[in-house]
PDB file of C-alpha atoms in Angstrom:
ATOM      1  CA  UNK A   1     -29.602  99.352 -57.374  1.00 63.00           C
ATOM      2  CA  UNK A   2     -30.146  98.728 -53.840  1.00 74.00           C
ATOM      3  CA  UNK A   3     -32.079 101.538 -51.822  1.00 77.00           C
ATOM      4  CA  UNK A   4     -29.017 102.246 -49.774  1.00 74.00           C
ATOM      5  CA  UNK A   5     -26.554 102.510 -52.806  1.00 68.00           C
ATOM      6  CA  UNK A   6     -28.586 104.870 -54.021  1.00 69.00           C
ATOM      7  CA  UNK A   7     -28.384 106.739 -51.154  1.00 69.00           C
ATOM      8  CA  UNK A   8     -24.333 106.778 -51.191  1.00 69.00           C
ATOM      9  CA  UNK A   9     -24.828 107.498 -54.617  1.00 65.00           C
ATOM     10  CA  UNK A  10     -26.929 110.002 -54.402  1.00 69.00           C
ATOM     11  CA  UNK A  11     -25.017 111.977 -51.200  1.00 68.00           C
ATOM     12  CA  UNK A  12     -21.762 111.265 -53.288  1.00 65.00           C
ATOM     13  CA  UNK A  13     -22.933 113.157 -56.839  1.00 63.00           C
ATOM     14  CA  UNK A  14     -20.711 116.122 -56.182  1.00 63.00           C
ATOM     15  CA  UNK A  15     -17.723 114.681 -54.885  1.00 57.00           C
ATOM     16  CA  UNK A  16     -15.477 115.308 -58.150  1.00 59.00           C
ATOM     17  CA  UNK A  17     -13.748 112.363 -60.183  1.00 56.00           C
ATOM     18  CA  UNK A  18     -10.493 111.294 -59.357  1.00 53.00           C
ATOM     19  CA  UNK A  19      -8.326 111.999 -62.155  1.00 59.00           C
ATOM     20  CA  UNK A  20      -7.234 108.710 -63.716  1.00 56.00           C
ATOM     21  CA  UNK A  21      -3.205 108.231 -64.229  1.00 51.00           C
ATOM     22  CA  UNK A  22      -2.319 106.669 -67.092  1.00 54.00           C
ATOM     23  CA  UNK A  23      -0.178 102.708 -66.068  1.00 47.00           C
ATOM     24  CA  UNK A  24       1.347 100.255 -68.755  1.00 49.00           C
ATOM     25  CA  UNK A  25       1.917  96.948 -67.739  1.00 47.00           C
ATOM     26  CA  UNK A  26       5.510  95.388 -67.569  1.00 44.00           C
ATOM     27  CA  UNK A  27       7.310  92.291 -67.946  1.00 44.00           C
ATOM     28  CA  UNK A  28      10.360  93.276 -66.139  1.00 43.00           C
ATOM     29  CA  UNK A  29      12.370  92.811 -68.739  1.00 40.00           C
ATOM     30  CA  UNK A  30      15.130  95.221 -68.153  1.00 41.00           C
ATOM     31  CA  UNK A  31      16.800  92.671 -66.098  1.00 43.00           C
ATOM     32  CA  UNK A  32      17.402  90.055 -68.333  1.00 40.00           C
ATOM     33  CA  UNK A  33      19.778  91.164 -71.634  1.00 39.00           C
ATOM     34  CA  UNK A  34      17.629  90.526 -74.601  1.00 35.00           C
ATOM     35  CA  UNK A  35      20.334  90.009 -77.151  1.00 41.00           C
ATOM     36  CA  UNK A  36      20.583  85.855 -77.034  1.00 46.00           C
ATOM     37  CA  UNK A  37      23.634  85.955 -74.091  1.00 53.00           C
ATOM     38  CA  UNK A  38      24.655  82.186 -74.507  1.00 59.00           C
ATOM     39  CA  UNK A  39      25.053  80.522 -71.064  1.00 63.00           C
ATOM     40  CA  UNK A  40      28.061  80.335 -69.890  1.00 76.00           C
ATOM     41  CA  UNK A  41      29.908  77.044 -69.987  1.00 76.00           C
ATOM     42  CA  UNK A  42      29.647  74.017 -68.061  1.00 80.00           C
ATOM     43  CA  UNK A  43      31.086  70.668 -67.109  1.00 82.00           C
ATOM     44  CA  UNK A  44      30.673  67.340 -69.104  1.00 87.00           C
ATOM     45  CA  UNK A  45      28.915  65.377 -66.546  1.00 88.00           C
ATOM     46  CA  UNK A  46      26.789  68.793 -65.661  1.00 91.00           C
ATOM     47  CA  UNK A  47      25.475  68.845 -69.258  1.00 92.00           C
ATOM     48  CA  UNK A  48      24.151  65.407 -69.060  1.00 94.00           C
ATOM     49  CA  UNK A  49      22.410  65.517 -65.494  1.00 95.00           C
ATOM     50  CA  UNK A  50      20.621  68.996 -66.481  1.00 95.00           C
ATOM     51  CA  UNK A  51      19.752  66.781 -70.025  1.00 95.00           C
ATOM     52  CA  UNK A  52      18.054  64.025 -67.507  1.00 96.00           C
ATOM     53  CA  UNK A  53      16.836  67.422 -65.119  1.00 96.00           C
ATOM     54  CA  UNK A  54      15.051  68.449 -68.225  1.00 95.00           C
ATOM     55  CA  UNK A  55      13.712  65.428 -69.544  1.00 95.00           C
ATOM     56  CA  UNK A  56      12.030  65.053 -66.127  1.00 95.00           C
ATOM     57  CA  UNK A  57      10.976  68.300 -65.622  1.00 95.00           C
ATOM     58  CA  UNK A  58       9.310  68.245 -69.429  1.00 94.00           C
ATOM     59  CA  UNK A  59       7.023  64.829 -68.233  1.00 94.00           C
ATOM     60  CA  UNK A  60       6.037  66.295 -65.016  1.00 93.00           C
ATOM     61  CA  UNK A  61       5.111  69.765 -67.470  1.00 91.00           C
ATOM     62  CA  UNK A  62       3.505  68.445 -70.079  1.00 91.00           C
ATOM     63  CA  UNK A  63       2.016  64.302 -69.360  1.00 91.00           C
ATOM     64  CA  UNK A  64      -1.822  64.872 -68.130  1.00 90.00           C
ATOM     65  CA  UNK A  65      -4.084  67.680 -66.440  1.00 93.00           C
ATOM     66  CA  UNK A  66      -3.032  71.263 -67.037  1.00 91.00           C
ATOM     67  CA  UNK A  67      -4.986  72.589 -63.735  1.00 94.00           C
ATOM     68  CA  UNK A  68      -2.469  69.858 -61.765  1.00 94.00           C
ATOM     69  CA  UNK A  69       0.890  70.642 -63.757  1.00 93.00           C
ATOM     70  CA  UNK A  70       2.487  72.489 -60.760  1.00 93.00           C
ATOM     71  CA  UNK A  71       0.978  69.879 -58.326  1.00 95.00           C
ATOM     72  CA  UNK A  72       3.249  67.391 -60.532  1.00 95.00           C
ATOM     73  CA  UNK A  73       6.480  70.137 -60.636  1.00 95.00           C
ATOM     74  CA  UNK A  74       5.735  70.219 -56.526  1.00 96.00           C
ATOM     75  CA  UNK A  75       6.207  66.108 -56.632  1.00 96.00           C
ATOM     76  CA  UNK A  76       8.852  65.922 -58.643  1.00 95.00           C
ATOM     77  CA  UNK A  77      11.001  68.641 -56.220  1.00 95.00           C
ATOM     78  CA  UNK A  78       9.804  66.551 -53.192  1.00 95.00           C
ATOM     79  CA  UNK A  79      11.458  63.521 -54.758  1.00 94.00           C
ATOM     80  CA  UNK A  80      14.545  65.247 -55.727  1.00 94.00           C
ATOM     81  CA  UNK A  81      15.049  67.263 -52.818  1.00 91.00           C
ATOM     82  CA  UNK A  82      14.836  63.298 -50.709  1.00 91.00           C
ATOM     83  CA  UNK A  83      17.123  62.331 -53.449  1.00 89.00           C
ATOM     84  CA  UNK A  84      20.247  64.589 -52.181  1.00 85.00           C
ATOM     85  CA  UNK A  85      23.002  63.072 -49.621  1.00 88.00           C
ATOM     86  CA  UNK A  86      24.876  66.820 -48.899  1.00 92.00           C
ATOM     87  CA  UNK A  87      24.532  70.363 -50.015  1.00 92.00           C
ATOM     88  CA  UNK A  88      25.774  72.140 -53.217  1.00 93.00           C
ATOM     89  CA  UNK A  89      28.331  74.143 -53.347  1.00 94.00           C
ATOM     90  CA  UNK A  90      27.763  77.911 -55.053  1.00 94.00           C
ATOM     91  CA  UNK A  91      29.801  77.173 -57.408  1.00 94.00           C
ATOM     92  CA  UNK A  92      28.295  73.785 -58.184  1.00 95.00           C
ATOM     93  CA  UNK A  93      24.839  74.991 -57.994  1.00 95.00           C
ATOM     94  CA  UNK A  94      25.831  77.725 -60.298  1.00 94.00           C
ATOM     95  CA  UNK A  95      27.092  75.419 -63.227  1.00 95.00           C
ATOM     96  CA  UNK A  96      23.846  72.730 -62.888  1.00 95.00           C
ATOM     97  CA  UNK A  97      22.116  76.226 -63.514  1.00 95.00           C
ATOM     98  CA  UNK A  98      24.738  77.244 -66.333  1.00 94.00           C
ATOM     99  CA  UNK A  99      23.977  73.568 -67.539  1.00 95.00           C
ATOM    100  CA  UNK A 100      19.861  73.458 -67.663  1.00 94.00           C
ATOM    101  CA  UNK A 101      19.741  76.667 -68.779  1.00 91.00           C
ATOM    102  CA  UNK A 102      21.885  75.614 -72.964  1.00 90.00           C
ATOM    103  CA  UNK A 103      18.554  73.570 -73.019  1.00 88.00           C
ATOM    104  CA  UNK A 104      16.529  76.731 -73.829  1.00 82.00           C
ATOM    105  CA  UNK A 105      16.671  76.110 -77.498  1.00 82.00           C
ATOM    106  CA  UNK A 106      13.869  73.603 -77.094  1.00 83.00           C
ATOM    107  CA  UNK A 107      10.190  74.004 -78.596  1.00 83.00           C
ATOM    108  CA  UNK A 108       9.178  73.848 -74.454  1.00 81.00           C
ATOM    109  CA  UNK A 109       8.779  76.512 -72.545  1.00 82.00           C
ATOM    110  CA  UNK A 110      11.435  77.308 -69.963  1.00 87.00           C
ATOM    111  CA  UNK A 111      11.534  79.944 -67.881  1.00 89.00           C
ATOM    112  CA  UNK A 112      12.179  80.065 -64.621  1.00 91.00           C
ATOM    113  CA  UNK A 113       9.971  77.546 -62.725  1.00 93.00           C
ATOM    114  CA  UNK A 114      11.040  74.935 -65.468  1.00 94.00           C
ATOM    115  CA  UNK A 115      14.830  75.886 -65.022  1.00 95.00           C
ATOM    116  CA  UNK A 116      14.484  75.884 -60.850  1.00 96.00           C
ATOM    117  CA  UNK A 117      12.821  72.904 -60.785  1.00 96.00           C
ATOM    118  CA  UNK A 118      15.636  70.905 -63.618  1.00 96.00           C
ATOM    119  CA  UNK A 119      18.535  72.524 -61.604  1.00 97.00           C
ATOM    120  CA  UNK A 120      17.089  71.086 -58.525  1.00 97.00           C
ATOM    121  CA  UNK A 121      16.490  67.219 -59.815  1.00 97.00           C
ATOM    122  CA  UNK A 122      20.185  67.486 -62.074  1.00 96.00           C
ATOM    123  CA  UNK A 123      21.654  68.174 -58.740  1.00 96.00           C
ATOM    124  CA  UNK A 124      19.829  65.310 -56.953  1.00 95.00           C
ATOM    125  CA  UNK A 125      20.695  63.252 -59.687  1.00 95.00           C
ATOM    126  CA  UNK A 126      24.634  64.320 -58.280  1.00 94.00           C
ATOM    127  CA  UNK A 127      23.695  63.670 -54.677  1.00 94.00           C
ATOM    128  CA  UNK A 128      23.624  67.885 -54.251  1.00 95.00           C
ATOM    129  CA  UNK A 129      20.795  69.687 -52.448  1.00 94.00           C
ATOM    130  CA  UNK A 130      19.459  73.192 -52.926  1.00 96.00           C
ATOM    131  CA  UNK A 131      16.945  75.126 -51.653  1.00 95.00           C
ATOM    132  CA  UNK A 132      14.072  75.526 -54.169  1.00 96.00           C
ATOM    133  CA  UNK A 133      12.060  78.948 -53.877  1.00 96.00           C
ATOM    134  CA  UNK A 134       8.653  79.957 -55.312  1.00 95.00           C
ATOM    135  CA  UNK A 135       8.384  83.342 -54.512  1.00 94.00           C
ATOM    136  CA  UNK A 136       6.710  87.216 -55.824  1.00 92.00           C
ATOM    137  CA  UNK A 137       8.041  90.679 -56.425  1.00 86.00           C
ATOM    138  CA  UNK A 138       5.254  93.985 -56.357  1.00 83.00           C
ATOM    139  CA  UNK A 139       5.877  96.652 -58.345  1.00 73.00           C
ATOM    140  CA  UNK A 140       5.500  95.599 -61.285  1.00 77.00           C
ATOM    141  CA  UNK A 141       3.854  92.125 -59.940  1.00 83.00           C
ATOM    142  CA  UNK A 142       5.864  88.998 -61.453  1.00 85.00           C
ATOM    143  CA  UNK A 143       6.203  85.382 -59.914  1.00 90.00           C
ATOM    144  CA  UNK A 144       9.644  84.026 -59.543  1.00 93.00           C
ATOM    145  CA  UNK A 145      10.856  80.813 -58.601  1.00 95.00           C
ATOM    146  CA  UNK A 146      15.028  80.219 -57.775  1.00 95.00           C
ATOM    147  CA  UNK A 147      17.246  78.065 -56.557  1.00 96.00           C
ATOM    148  CA  UNK A 148      19.573  78.960 -53.369  1.00 94.00           C
ATOM    149  CA  UNK A 149      22.484  77.691 -51.132  1.00 94.00           C
ATOM    150  CA  UNK A 150      22.583  78.937 -48.003  1.00 90.00           C
ATOM    151  CA  UNK A 151      19.821  81.723 -48.378  1.00 89.00           C
ATOM    152  CA  UNK A 152      21.741  83.137 -51.616  1.00 92.00           C
ATOM    153  CA  UNK A 153      20.404  82.883 -55.248  1.00 94.00           C
ATOM    154  CA  UNK A 154      22.005  81.253 -57.580  1.00 94.00           C
ATOM    155  CA  UNK A 155      23.194  82.561 -60.838  1.00 92.00           C
ATOM    156  CA  UNK A 156      19.999  85.588 -60.331  1.00 91.00           C
ATOM    157  CA  UNK A 157      19.443  88.910 -61.030  1.00 86.00           C
ATOM    158  CA  UNK A 158      19.518  90.902 -57.835  1.00 83.00           C
ATOM    159  CA  UNK A 159      16.481  92.432 -57.484  1.00 81.00           C
ATOM    160  CA  UNK A 160      15.823  88.529 -56.826  1.00 87.00           C
ATOM    161  CA  UNK A 161      16.849  89.204 -52.897  1.00 86.00           C
ATOM    162  CA  UNK A 162      13.086  91.538 -53.356  1.00 87.00           C
ATOM    163  CA  UNK A 163      10.810  88.626 -53.817  1.00 90.00           C
ATOM    164  CA  UNK A 164       9.196  87.172 -51.004  1.00 92.00           C
ATOM    165  CA  UNK A 165       9.480  83.676 -50.769  1.00 93.00           C
ATOM    166  CA  UNK A 166       5.562  82.106 -50.993  1.00 94.00           C
ATOM    167  CA  UNK A 167       6.920  78.657 -50.552  1.00 95.00           C
ATOM    168  CA  UNK A 168      10.124  76.926 -49.977  1.00 95.00           C
ATOM    169  CA  UNK A 169      11.161  73.218 -50.421  1.00 94.00           C
ATOM    170  CA  UNK A 170      14.704  71.968 -48.394  1.00 89.00           C
ATOM    171  CA  UNK A 171      16.652  68.741 -48.877  1.00 73.00           C
ATOM    172  CA  UNK A 172      16.722  67.107 -45.744  1.00 66.00           C
ATOM    173  CA  UNK A 173      20.776  67.823 -45.412  1.00 63.00           C
ATOM    174  CA  UNK A 174      19.378  71.987 -45.679  1.00 58.00           C
ATOM    175  CA  UNK A 175      17.398  71.885 -42.713  1.00 49.00           C
ATOM    176  CA  UNK A 176      19.864  70.102 -40.687  1.00 43.00           C
ATOM    177  CA  UNK A 177      22.724  72.525 -41.611  1.00 42.00           C
ATOM    178  CA  UNK A 178      21.110  75.715 -42.099  1.00 45.00           C
TER     179      UNK A 178
END
């Protein structure tokens, strides 16, 4: 112990200890239905583009060094966002999210990051764009990724509005028409 630390410790020995308060970790599962509710139906075209989006996302996520996974996902998002010609409507984006969620049975991880990336790709293949967000919510600390149309989160719980956006990827159409 350094002389300064020893001196400080000697002065504070008489200070009463702080009582520990119990804490239990939370996975925020109270927002997600745990019954395995199936996603709403999606049209055939939406399912086909969703399947292509999921395949491209799985390749980007799983081919290459694990430490570069997020970099590959972001590059894929930027590429897909450049394909878009027009902004998606909320019903179009909702159908795309629901179509991607139908592939949740696959043996790969399909959490919010993967779902949102596959949704952006699926919509881009149809010439539509959404804004992709990656953010954080505190208490409990939760990272989350989602898509939005005109600032409105698509097919997300209301708690998404409490997330602070850390990174946003918008297509040219979204940047031109806020």
